[in-house]
Amino acid sequence: VGSEMCIRDRALGLLATEESVQMGWYRRSAAHAARVVALDSLRVEGLYLLAAAEGRRALQESSRVTAQLAQEVWILAQRVLVLEPDHAGAHNILGKVNFEVMTLGRVKRFIARLLIGDNTALDSASWAEAERHQLASVKEAPFMILFRYELARTYLSLGRPAEAELQLREILALPVR
């Protein structure tokens, strides 16, 4: 039940138009996922759902909270991959963390490191890791529009528009689900 509520709340957050409403749904989603993880800390689904919910929150929080959440999300996604190395969602999350950190710019990353201290998510981020994880997510779940979209964004940021266009064309060819 907790997993379904987590998924529902995250989806409602994605659909909401006001940031405060989105954040409320993401917090609820994270709370449900945290309960799932508390019941079984080795349950891949719970770890993934918690990482996904906290990742959505991280995209809208203040810089300090975002850096802390990025580290938490990074750790959760790594735990998922230890348990299930080909987990498409965990690869997507790690690709997104790398992408978001790399788009911060050097000064903001430096300030975040000063504010937070040790933070593997910030310290290890690279464009190569963003691409590697996004490619792995698409390989494992080629039908997921979001994963292909994130890979296309990564390619655009890397100055590879032809590869981005290929992913976008693949999205258009996917059946509506």
Coordinates of C-alpha atoms in Angstrom, one line a residue, residues 59-172:
L59 CA 14.9 20.0 -8.0
Q60 CA 12.9 22.7 -6.2
E61 CA 14.6 23.2 -2.9
S62 CA 17.1 25.8 -1.8
S63 CA 20.7 25.2 -2.8
R64 CA 21.8 23.9 0.6
V65 CA 18.8 21.5 0.9
T66 CA 19.3 20.5 -2.8
A67 CA 22.9 19.5 -2.2
Q68 CA 22.0 17.5 0.9
L69 CA 19.1 15.8 -0.9
A70 CA 21.4 15.1 -3.9
Q71 CA 23.7 13.2 -1.6
E72 CA 20.9 11.2 -0.1
V73 CA 19.4 10.4 -3.5
W74 CA 22.9 9.4 -4.8
I75 CA 23.3 7.0 -1.8
L76 CA 19.8 5.5 -2.2
A77 CA 20.3 4.9 -6.0
Q78 CA 23.7 3.3 -5.3
R79 CA 22.1 1.0 -2.8
V80 CA 19.5 0.0 -5.4
L81 CA 22.2 -0.8 -7.9
V82 CA 24.1 -2.9 -5.3
L83 CA 20.9 -5.0 -5.0
E84 CA 19.9 -4.9 -8.6
P85 CA 22.7 -3.7 -10.9
D86 CA 20.5 -3.3 -14.0
H87 CA 17.7 -1.2 -12.3
A88 CA 16.7 1.3 -15.0
G89 CA 15.2 3.8 -12.6
A90 CA 18.3 3.9 -10.3
H91 CA 20.5 4.5 -13.4
N92 CA 18.1 7.3 -14.5
I93 CA 18.3 8.9 -11.1
L94 CA 22.1 8.8 -11.1
G95 CA 22.2 10.2 -14.6
K96 CA 19.9 13.0 -13.5
V97 CA 22.0 13.8 -10.4
N98 CA 25.1 14.0 -12.5
F99 CA 23.3 16.1 -15.1
E100 CA 21.9 18.6 -12.6
V101 CA 25.2 18.9 -10.7
M102 CA 27.1 19.5 -14.0
T103 CA 24.6 22.2 -15.1
L104 CA 25.2 24.1 -11.8
G105 CA 28.4 25.6 -13.0
R106 CA 31.7 25.6 -11.2
V107 CA 31.1 28.5 -8.8
K108 CA 27.8 27.1 -7.6
R109 CA 29.3 23.6 -7.2
F110 CA 32.2 25.1 -5.2
I111 CA 29.8 27.0 -2.9
A112 CA 27.7 23.9 -2.4
R113 CA 30.8 22.0 -1.4
L114 CA 31.7 24.7 1.1
L115 CA 28.3 24.7 2.6
I116 CA 27.8 20.9 2.8
G117 CA 31.3 19.5 3.1
D118 CA 31.9 15.9 2.0
N119 CA 29.3 15.1 -0.7
T120 CA 30.0 12.3 -3.1
A121 CA 27.2 13.3 -5.4
L122 CA 28.8 16.7 -6.0
D123 CA 32.4 15.5 -6.0
S124 CA 32.0 12.6 -8.4
A125 CA 29.6 14.2 -10.9
S126 CA 30.7 14.3 -14.5
W127 CA 29.1 14.5 -18.0
A128 CA 30.6 11.0 -18.7
E129 CA 28.7 9.6 -15.7
A130 CA 25.5 11.4 -16.7
E131 CA 25.7 9.8 -20.1
R132 CA 26.7 6.4 -18.8
H133 CA 23.8 6.1 -16.4
Q134 CA 21.2 7.6 -18.9
L135 CA 22.4 5.1 -21.5
A136 CA 22.0 2.2 -19.0
S137 CA 18.5 3.4 -18.1
V138 CA 17.4 3.5 -21.8
K139 CA 19.1 0.1 -22.4
E140 CA 17.1 -1.5 -19.6
A141 CA 13.8 0.3 -20.2
P142 CA 13.8 1.4 -23.8
F143 CA 10.0 2.1 -23.6
M144 CA 10.4 4.8 -20.9
I145 CA 9.9 8.2 -22.4
L146 CA 11.4 10.0 -19.5
F147 CA 14.6 8.1 -19.7
R148 CA 15.1 8.8 -23.4
Y149 CA 14.2 12.5 -22.8
E150 CA 16.8 12.8 -20.1
L151 CA 19.4 11.1 -22.4
A152 CA 18.5 13.6 -25.2
R153 CA 19.0 16.5 -22.7
T154 CA 22.3 15.1 -21.8
Y155 CA 23.4 14.8 -25.4
L156 CA 22.3 18.4 -26.1
S157 CA 24.3 19.6 -23.1
L158 CA 27.3 17.7 -24.5
G159 CA 26.9 19.5 -27.9
R160 CA 25.7 16.3 -29.7
P161 CA 22.4 17.4 -31.3
A162 CA 22.3 14.5 -33.8
E163 CA 22.2 11.9 -30.9
A164 CA 19.7 14.0 -29.0
E165 CA 17.5 14.2 -32.1
L166 CA 17.7 10.4 -32.5
Q167 CA 16.4 9.9 -28.9
L168 CA 13.6 12.4 -29.5
R169 CA 12.6 10.6 -32.7
E170 CA 12.6 7.3 -30.7
I171 CA 10.2 8.9 -28.2
L172 CA 7.8 9.9 -31.0

